[in-house]
Tab-separated table of C-alpha atoms in Angstrom:
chain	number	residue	atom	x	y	z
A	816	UNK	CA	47.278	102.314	95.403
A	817	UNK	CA	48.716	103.514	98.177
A	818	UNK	CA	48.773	100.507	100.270
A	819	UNK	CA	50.724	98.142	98.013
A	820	UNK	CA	53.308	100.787	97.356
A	821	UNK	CA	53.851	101.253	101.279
A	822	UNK	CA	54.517	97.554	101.751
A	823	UNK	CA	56.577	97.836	98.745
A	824	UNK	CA	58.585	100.724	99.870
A	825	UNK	CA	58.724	98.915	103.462
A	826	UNK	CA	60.206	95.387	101.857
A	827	UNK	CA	62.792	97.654	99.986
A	828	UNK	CA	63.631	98.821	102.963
A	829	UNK	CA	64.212	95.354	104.846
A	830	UNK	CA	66.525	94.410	102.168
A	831	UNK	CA	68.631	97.347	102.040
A	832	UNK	CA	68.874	96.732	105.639
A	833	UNK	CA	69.860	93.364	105.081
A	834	UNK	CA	72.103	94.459	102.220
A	835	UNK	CA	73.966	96.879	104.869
A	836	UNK	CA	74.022	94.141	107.069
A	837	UNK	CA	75.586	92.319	105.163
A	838	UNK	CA	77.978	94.597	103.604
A	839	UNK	CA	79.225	96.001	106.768
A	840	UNK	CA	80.176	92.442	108.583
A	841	UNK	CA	83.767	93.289	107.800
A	842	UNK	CA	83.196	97.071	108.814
A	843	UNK	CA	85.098	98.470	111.964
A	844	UNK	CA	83.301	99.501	115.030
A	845	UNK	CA	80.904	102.917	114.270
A	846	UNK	CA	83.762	105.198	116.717
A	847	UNK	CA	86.801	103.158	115.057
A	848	UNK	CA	88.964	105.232	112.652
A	849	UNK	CA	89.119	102.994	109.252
A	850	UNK	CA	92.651	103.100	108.796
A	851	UNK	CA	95.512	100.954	110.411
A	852	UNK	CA	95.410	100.743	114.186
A	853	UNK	CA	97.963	104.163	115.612
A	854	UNK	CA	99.988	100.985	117.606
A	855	UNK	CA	100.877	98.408	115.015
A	856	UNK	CA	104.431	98.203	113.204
A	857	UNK	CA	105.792	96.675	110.435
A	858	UNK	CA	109.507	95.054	110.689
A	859	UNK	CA	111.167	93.753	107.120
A	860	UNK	CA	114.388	91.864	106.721
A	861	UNK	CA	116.766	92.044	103.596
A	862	UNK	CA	118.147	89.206	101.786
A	863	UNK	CA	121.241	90.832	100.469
A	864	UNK	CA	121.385	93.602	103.540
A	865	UNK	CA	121.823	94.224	106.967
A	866	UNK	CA	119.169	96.648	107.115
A	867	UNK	CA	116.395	95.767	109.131
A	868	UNK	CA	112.930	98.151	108.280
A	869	UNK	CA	110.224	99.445	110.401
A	870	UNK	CA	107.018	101.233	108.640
A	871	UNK	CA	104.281	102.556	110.846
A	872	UNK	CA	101.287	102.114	108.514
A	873	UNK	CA	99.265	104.263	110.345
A	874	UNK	CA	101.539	107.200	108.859
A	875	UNK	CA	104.259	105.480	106.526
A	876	UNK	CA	106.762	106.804	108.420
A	877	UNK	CA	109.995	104.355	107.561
A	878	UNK	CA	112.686	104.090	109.694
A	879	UNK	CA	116.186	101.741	109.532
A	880	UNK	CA	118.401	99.643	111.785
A	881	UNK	CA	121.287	98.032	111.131
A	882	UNK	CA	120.698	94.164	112.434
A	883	UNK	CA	124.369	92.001	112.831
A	884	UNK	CA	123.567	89.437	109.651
A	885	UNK	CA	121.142	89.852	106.432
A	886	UNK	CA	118.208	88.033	106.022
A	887	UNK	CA	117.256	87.532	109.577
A	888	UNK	CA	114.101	85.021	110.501
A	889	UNK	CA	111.987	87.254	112.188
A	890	UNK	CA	108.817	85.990	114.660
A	891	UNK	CA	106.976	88.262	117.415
A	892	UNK	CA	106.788	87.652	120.846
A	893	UNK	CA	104.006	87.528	122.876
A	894	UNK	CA	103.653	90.577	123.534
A	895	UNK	CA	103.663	91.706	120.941
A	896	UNK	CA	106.467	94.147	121.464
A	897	UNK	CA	109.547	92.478	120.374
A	898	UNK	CA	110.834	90.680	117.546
A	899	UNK	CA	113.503	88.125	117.661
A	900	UNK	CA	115.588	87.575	114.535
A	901	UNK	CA	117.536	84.553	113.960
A	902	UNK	CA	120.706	84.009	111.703
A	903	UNK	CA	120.425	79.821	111.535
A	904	UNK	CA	123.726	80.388	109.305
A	905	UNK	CA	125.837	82.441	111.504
A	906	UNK	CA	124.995	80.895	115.402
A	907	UNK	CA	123.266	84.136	116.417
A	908	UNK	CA	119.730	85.415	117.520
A	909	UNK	CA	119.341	89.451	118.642
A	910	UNK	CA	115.802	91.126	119.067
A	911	UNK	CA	114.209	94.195	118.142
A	912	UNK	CA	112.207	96.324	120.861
A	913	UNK	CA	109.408	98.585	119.298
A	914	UNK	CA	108.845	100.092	122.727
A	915	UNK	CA	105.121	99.636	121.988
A	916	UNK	CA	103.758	97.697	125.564
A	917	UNK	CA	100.678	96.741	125.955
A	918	UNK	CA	98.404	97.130	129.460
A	919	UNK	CA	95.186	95.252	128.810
A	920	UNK	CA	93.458	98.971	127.873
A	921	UNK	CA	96.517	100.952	126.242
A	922	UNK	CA	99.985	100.970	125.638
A	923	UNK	CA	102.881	102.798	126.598
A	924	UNK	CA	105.609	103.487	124.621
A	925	UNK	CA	108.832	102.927	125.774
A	926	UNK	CA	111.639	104.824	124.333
A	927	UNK	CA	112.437	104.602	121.287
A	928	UNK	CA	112.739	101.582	118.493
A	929	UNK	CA	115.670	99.910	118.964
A	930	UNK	CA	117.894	96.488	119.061
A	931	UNK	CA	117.651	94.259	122.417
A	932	UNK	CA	120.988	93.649	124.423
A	933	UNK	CA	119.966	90.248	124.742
A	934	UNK	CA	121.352	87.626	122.111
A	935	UNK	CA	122.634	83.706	121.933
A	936	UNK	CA	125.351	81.768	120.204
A	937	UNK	CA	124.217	78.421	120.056
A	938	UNK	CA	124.461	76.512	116.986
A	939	UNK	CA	121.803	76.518	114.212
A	940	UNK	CA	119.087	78.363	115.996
A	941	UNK	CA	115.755	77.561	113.936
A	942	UNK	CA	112.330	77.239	115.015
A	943	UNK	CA	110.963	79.618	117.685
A	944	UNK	CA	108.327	80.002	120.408
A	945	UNK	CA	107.046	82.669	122.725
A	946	UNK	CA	104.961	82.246	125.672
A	947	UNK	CA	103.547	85.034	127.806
A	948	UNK	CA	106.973	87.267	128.621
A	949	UNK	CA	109.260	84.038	127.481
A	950	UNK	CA	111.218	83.020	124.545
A	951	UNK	CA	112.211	79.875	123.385
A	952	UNK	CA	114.342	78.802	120.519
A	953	UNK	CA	115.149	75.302	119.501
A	954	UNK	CA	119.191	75.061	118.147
A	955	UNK	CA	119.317	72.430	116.011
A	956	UNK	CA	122.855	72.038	116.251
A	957	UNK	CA	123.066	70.764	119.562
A	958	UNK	CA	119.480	69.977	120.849
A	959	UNK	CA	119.914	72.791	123.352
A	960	UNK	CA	116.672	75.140	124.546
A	961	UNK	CA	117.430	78.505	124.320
A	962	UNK	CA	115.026	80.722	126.894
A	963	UNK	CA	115.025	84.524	127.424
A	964	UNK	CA	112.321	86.411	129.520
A	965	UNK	CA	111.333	90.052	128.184
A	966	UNK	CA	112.507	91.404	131.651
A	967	UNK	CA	116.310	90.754	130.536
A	968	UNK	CA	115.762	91.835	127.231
A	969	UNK	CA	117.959	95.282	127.723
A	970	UNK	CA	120.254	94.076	130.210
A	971	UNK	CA	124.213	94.770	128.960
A	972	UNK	CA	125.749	91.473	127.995
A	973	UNK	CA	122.706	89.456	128.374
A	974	UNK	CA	122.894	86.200	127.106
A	975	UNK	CA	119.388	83.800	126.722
A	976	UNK	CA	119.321	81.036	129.529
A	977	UNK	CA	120.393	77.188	127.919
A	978	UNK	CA	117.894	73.825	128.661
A	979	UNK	CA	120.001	70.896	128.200
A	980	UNK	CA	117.547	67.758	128.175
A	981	UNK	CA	120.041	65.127	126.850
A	982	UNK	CA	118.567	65.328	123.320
A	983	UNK	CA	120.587	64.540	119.897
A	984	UNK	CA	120.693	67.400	117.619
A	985	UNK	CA	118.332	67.203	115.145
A	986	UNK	CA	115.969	69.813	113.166
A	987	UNK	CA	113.385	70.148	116.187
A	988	UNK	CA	110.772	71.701	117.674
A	989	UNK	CA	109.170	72.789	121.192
A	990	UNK	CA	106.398	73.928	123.173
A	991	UNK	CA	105.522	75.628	126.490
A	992	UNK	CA	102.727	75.206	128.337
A	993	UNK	CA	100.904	77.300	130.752
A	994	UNK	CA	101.920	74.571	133.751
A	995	UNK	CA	105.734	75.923	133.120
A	996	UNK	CA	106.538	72.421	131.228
A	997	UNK	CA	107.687	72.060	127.773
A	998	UNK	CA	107.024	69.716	125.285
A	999	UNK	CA	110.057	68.938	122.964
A	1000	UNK	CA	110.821	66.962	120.091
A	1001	UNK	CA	113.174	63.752	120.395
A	1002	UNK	CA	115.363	61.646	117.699
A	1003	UNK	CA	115.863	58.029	117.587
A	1004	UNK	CA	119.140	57.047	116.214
A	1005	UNK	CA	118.209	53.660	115.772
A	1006	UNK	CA	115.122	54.625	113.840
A	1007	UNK	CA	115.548	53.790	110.315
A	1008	UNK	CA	112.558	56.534	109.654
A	1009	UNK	CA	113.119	60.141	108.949
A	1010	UNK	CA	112.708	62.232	112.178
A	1011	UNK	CA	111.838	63.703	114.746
A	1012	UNK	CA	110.770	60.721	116.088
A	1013	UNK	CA	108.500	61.948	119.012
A	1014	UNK	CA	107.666	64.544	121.493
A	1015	UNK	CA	108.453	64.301	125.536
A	1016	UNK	CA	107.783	66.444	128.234
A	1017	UNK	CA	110.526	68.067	130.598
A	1018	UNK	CA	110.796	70.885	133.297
A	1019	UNK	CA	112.939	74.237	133.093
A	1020	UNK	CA	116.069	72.297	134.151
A	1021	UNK	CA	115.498	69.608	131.512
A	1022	UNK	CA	114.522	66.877	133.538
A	1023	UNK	CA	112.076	64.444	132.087
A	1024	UNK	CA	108.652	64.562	133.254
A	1025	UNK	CA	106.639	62.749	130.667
A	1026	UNK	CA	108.253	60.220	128.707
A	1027	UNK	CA	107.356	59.672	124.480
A	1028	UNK	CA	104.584	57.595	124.264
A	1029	UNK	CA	103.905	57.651	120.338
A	1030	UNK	CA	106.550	57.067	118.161
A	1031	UNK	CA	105.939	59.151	114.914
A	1032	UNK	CA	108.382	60.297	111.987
A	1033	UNK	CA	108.864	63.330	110.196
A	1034	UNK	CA	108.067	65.485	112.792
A	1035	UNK	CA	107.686	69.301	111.838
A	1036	UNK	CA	105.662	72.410	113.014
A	1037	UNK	CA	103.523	72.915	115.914
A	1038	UNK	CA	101.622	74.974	118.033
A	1039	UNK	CA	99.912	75.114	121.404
A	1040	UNK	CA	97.143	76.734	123.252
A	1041	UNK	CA	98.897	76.300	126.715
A	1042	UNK	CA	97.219	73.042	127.552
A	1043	UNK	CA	97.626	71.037	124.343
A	1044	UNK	CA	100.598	71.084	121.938
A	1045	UNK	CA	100.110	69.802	118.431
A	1046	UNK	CA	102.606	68.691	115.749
A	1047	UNK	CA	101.987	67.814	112.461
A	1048	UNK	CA	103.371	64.098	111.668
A	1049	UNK	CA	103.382	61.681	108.715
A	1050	UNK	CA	99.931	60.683	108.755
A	1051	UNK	CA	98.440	62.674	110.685
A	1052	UNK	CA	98.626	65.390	113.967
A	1053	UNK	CA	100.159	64.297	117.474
A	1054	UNK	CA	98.354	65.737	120.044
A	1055	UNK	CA	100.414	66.297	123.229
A	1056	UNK	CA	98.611	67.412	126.684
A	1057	UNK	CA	100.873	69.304	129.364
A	1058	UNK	CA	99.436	66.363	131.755
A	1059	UNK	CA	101.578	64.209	129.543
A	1060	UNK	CA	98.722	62.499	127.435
A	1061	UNK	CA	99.839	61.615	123.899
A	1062	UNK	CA	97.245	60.610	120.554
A	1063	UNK	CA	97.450	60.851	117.109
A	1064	UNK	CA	95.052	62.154	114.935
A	1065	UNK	CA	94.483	60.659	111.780
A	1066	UNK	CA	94.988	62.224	108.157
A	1067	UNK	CA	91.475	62.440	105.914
A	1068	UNK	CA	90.628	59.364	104.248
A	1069	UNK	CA	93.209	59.564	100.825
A	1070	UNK	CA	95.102	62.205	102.332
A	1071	UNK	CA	97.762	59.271	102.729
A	1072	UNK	CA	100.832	60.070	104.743
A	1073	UNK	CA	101.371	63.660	103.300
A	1074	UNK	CA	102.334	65.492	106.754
A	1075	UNK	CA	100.857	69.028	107.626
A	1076	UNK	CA	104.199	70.631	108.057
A	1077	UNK	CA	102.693	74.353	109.482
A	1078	UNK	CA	100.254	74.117	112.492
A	1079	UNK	CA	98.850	77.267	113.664
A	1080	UNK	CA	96.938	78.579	116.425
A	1081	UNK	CA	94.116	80.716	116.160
A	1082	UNK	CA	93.402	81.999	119.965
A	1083	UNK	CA	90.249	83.963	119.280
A	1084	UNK	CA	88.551	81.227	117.488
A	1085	UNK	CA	90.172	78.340	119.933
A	1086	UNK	CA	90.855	76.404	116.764
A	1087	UNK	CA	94.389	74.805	115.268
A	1088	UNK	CA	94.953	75.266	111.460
A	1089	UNK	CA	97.529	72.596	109.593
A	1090	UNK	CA	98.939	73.591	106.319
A	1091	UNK	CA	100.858	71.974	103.746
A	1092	UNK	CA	101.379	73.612	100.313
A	1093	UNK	CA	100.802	69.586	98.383
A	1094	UNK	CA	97.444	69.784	99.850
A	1095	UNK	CA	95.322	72.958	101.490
A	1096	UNK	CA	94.721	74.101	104.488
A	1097	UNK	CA	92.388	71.939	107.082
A	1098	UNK	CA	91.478	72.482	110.877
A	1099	UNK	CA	92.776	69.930	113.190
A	1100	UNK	CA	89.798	69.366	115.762
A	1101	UNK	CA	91.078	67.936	118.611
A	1102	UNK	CA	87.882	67.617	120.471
A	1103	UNK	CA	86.636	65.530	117.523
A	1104	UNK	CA	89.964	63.764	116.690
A	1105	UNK	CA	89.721	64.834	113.058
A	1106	UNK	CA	90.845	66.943	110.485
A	1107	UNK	CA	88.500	68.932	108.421
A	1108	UNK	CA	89.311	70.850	104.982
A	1109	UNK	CA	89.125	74.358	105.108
A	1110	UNK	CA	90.262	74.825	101.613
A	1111	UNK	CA	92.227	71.634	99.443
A	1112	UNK	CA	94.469	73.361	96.464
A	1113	UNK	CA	98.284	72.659	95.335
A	1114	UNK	CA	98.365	76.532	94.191
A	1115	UNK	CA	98.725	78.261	98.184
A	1116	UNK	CA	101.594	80.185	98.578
A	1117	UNK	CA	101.418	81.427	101.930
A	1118	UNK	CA	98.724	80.143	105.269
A	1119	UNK	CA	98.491	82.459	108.199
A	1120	UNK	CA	96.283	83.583	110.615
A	1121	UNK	CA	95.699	86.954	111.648
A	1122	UNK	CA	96.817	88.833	114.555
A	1123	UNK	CA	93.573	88.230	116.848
A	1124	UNK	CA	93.265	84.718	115.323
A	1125	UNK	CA	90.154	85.265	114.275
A	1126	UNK	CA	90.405	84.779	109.786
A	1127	UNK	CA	92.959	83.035	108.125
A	1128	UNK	CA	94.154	84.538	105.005
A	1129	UNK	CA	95.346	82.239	102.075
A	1130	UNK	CA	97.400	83.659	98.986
A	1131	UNK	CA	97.810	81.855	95.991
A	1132	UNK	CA	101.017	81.898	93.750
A	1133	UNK	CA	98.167	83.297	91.211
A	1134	UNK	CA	98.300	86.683	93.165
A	1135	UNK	CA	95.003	85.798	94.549
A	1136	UNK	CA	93.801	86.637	98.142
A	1137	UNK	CA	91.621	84.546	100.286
A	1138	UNK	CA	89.728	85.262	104.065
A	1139	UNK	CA	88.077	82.711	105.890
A	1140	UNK	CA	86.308	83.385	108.827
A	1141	UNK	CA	87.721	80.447	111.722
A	1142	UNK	CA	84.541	80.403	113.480
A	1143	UNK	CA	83.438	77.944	110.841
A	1144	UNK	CA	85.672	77.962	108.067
A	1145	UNK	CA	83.615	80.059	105.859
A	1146	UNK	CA	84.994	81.978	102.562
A	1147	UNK	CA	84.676	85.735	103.529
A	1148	UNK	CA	86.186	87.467	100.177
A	1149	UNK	CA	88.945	86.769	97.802
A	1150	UNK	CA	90.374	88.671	95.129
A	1151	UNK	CA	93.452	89.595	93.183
A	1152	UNK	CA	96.286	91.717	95.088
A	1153	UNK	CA	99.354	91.234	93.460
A	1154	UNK	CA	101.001	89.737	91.057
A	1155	UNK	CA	101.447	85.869	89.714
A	1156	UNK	CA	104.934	84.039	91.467
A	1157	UNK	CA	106.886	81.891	89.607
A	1158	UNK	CA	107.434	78.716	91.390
A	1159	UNK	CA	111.091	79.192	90.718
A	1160	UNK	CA	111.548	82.380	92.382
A	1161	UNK	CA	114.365	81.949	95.193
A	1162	UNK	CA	112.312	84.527	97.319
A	1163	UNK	CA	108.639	84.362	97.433
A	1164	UNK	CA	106.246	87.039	98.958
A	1165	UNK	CA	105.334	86.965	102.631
A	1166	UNK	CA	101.847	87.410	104.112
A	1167	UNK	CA	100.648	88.729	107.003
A	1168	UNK	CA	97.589	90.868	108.656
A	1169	UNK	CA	95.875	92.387	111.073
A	1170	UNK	CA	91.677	92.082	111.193
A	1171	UNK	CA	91.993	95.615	109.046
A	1172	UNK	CA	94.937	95.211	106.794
A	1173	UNK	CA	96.894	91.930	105.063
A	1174	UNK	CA	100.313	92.844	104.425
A	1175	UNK	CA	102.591	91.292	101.644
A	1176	UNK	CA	106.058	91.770	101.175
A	1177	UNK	CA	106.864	91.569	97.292
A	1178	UNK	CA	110.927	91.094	97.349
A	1179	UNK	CA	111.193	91.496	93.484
A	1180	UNK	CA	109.750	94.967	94.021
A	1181	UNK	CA	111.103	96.075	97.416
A	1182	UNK	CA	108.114	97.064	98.883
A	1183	UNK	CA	105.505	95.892	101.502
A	1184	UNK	CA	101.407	96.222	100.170
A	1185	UNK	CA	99.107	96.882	102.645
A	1186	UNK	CA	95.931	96.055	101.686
A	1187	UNK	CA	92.541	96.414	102.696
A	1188	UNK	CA	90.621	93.883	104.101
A	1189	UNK	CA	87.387	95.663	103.573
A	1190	UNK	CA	88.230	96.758	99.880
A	1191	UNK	CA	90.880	94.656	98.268
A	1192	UNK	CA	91.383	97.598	95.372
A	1193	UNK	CA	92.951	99.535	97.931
A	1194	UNK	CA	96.560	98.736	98.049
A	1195	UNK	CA	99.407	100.993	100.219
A	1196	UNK	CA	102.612	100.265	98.683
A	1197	UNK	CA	105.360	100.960	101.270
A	1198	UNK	CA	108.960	100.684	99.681
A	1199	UNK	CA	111.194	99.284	102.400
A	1200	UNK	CA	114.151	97.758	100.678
A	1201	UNK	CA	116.273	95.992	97.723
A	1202	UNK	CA	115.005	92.543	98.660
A	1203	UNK	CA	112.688	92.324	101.650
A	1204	UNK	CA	112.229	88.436	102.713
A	1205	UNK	CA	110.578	88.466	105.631
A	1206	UNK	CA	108.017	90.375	107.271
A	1207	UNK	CA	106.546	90.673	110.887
A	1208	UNK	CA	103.873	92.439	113.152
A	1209	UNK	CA	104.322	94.283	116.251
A	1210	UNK	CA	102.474	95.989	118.269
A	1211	UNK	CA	98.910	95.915	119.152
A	1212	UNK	CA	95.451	96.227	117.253
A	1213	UNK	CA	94.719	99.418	119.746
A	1214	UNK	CA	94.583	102.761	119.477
A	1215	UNK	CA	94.492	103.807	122.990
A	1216	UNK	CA	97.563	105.488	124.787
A	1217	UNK	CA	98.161	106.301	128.375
């Protein structure tokens, strides 16, 4: 008797092994507190207010600024410690320093939070890049480049640096890659097909350095790994190489000419995601020219990746949550986290996350949920403001200091 019940007692011990295996893949390191990294911030825009918010999750500690317009876009830099905020409206970008900067094994903080001194005035300011210190803004009013490096940032009177490249103003969109080159969008006015129209390379001064060489329509979002820039184009995904090299890749047989309008970069999984609410989400493999469903539904409300680009998290006007491990486009957990969105809400919740936390800003509530990645039944609610439209991270997934 006592045989068989040691081999039983030793198999029911391989699979709770297993079964903790298993359970803990989402787990933080053993040493690794299990709630929000000490370094990351929160910063929430208003759509009837100036107020700009800042929660530190790590504490809910809340704290207000007062930004020049309501409803400012809001994107992260690079490094993570800045946020620029455009007013497309009103001609006008500023930024917001969380004084959180990052050394490679802990960051310092500098001062306190604060607005930048650095802004521009050019017309219609839309879509926005950053690239190592740099900052680049597209002003699709004039066609104009608008450039800013962090080391200006608090400098009195600053204004960000203007690239002219002869282009007609149109809604566009840019790159920069890690050669110093840009890759920018271009309109045709003889094209009888909506634009942008292609995608050319030029230097810092503007100059043309690489011609178009595919001509495309419908031309909107993009992202780059510092090599290759892609844009998502009727019919498919332009691939443009800082060498110059231009190819298209083709849309999924019966996709038809539906364009991925959102292309994002995932760094830690070296992947590109395209996203287009008509359709799904799908990786754009440009070693294998193709692009590959990650998952097809007409019900996503928000696509993004998280901040190490390692998951991409998918919510569904349903309330529903999904994670998705990049590495190979496996479902990692979904569940409900808030509440269903009517499609004819003027203001729709905004995702985004950390590899602990996804954070959604409701604006018919006035709060930001944080919730838990590990336990999606464990939901922060951190009230921020009357309407809160847009949501950023800053900071870094660290908890070291100096």
């Amino acid at each position: 008797m006592k045989a068989p019940f040691y081999k039983i007692a030793l198999l029911l011990g391989g699979v709770a092994v297993m079964t903790a295996c298993q359970d803990d893949k989402n787990e933080p390191a053993p040493n690794e507190p299990a709630g929000e990294y000490k370094h990351i911030r929160l910063l929430v825009s208003d759509g009837t207010s100036n107020k700009i918010t800042q929660v530190s999750p790590v504490d809910g500690v809340v704290n207000t600024f007062d930004a020049q317009f309501p409803n400012a876009t809001l994107y992260t830099t690079a490094s993570g410690r800045f946020a620029a905020m455009l007013y497309g409206t009103q001609n006008y970008v500023q930024y917001f320093d969380s004084g959180l900067e990052y050394h490679g094994d802990h960051v310092d903080i500098k001062g306190t939070p604060k607005l930048a001194a650095i802004t521009s005035d050019r017309p219609k300011p839309t879509h926005f890049k950053s690239r190592g210190s740099e900052s680049i803004i597209f002003n699709d009013g004039d066609g104009t480049l608008s450039v800013g490096q962090e080391a200006d940032f608090h400098t009195s009177g600053a204004k960000m640096k203007v690239i002219n490249a002869g282009l007609l103003p149109h809604h566009g969109a840019m790159a920069k890659f890690d050669n110093g080159t840009y890759a920018v969008t271009v309109a045709n006015a003889s094209s009888t097909l909506a634009g942008p129209h292609g995608v050319k390379v030029i230097d810092a001064t503007g100059k043309e350095i690489h011609g178009t060489k595919l001509a495309v329509s419908r031309l909107h979002g993009n992202a780059t790994d510092g090599t290759n820039a892609v844009f998502g184009v009727e019919g498919g995904a332009l691939v443009v190489t800082q060498t110059g090299e231009q190819r298209l890749i083709p849309n999924p047989d019966g996709f038809g000419t539906i364009r991925l309008g959102t292309i994002l970069e995932a760094p830690a999984a070296r992947k590109f995601v395209g996203f287009v609410a008509t359709k799904g989400a799908y990786f754009i493999d440009i070693t294998g020219n193709k692009i590959i469903p990650i998952l097809e539904s007409t019900d996503i409300m928000q696509c993004k990746v998280d901040r190490a680009g390692k998951n991409l998290l998918v919510l569904l006007s349903n309330g529903t949550l999904k994670t998705y491990d990049l590495t190979n486009g496996s479902l990692k957990k979904e569940g409900s986290v808030i509440g269903a969105t009517a499609s004819s809400d003027t203001y729709k919740p905004v995702l985004e996350a950390t590899e602990k936390y996804a954070y959604i800003a409701v604006p018919s509530l006035g709060e930001v949920h944080q919730v838990d990645l590990r336990d999606f039944s464990k939901i922060v609610k951190h009230k921020v403001s009357t309407q809160p439209t847009r949501l950023v991270i800053l900071g870094h997934e660290t908890n070291e200091s100096h």
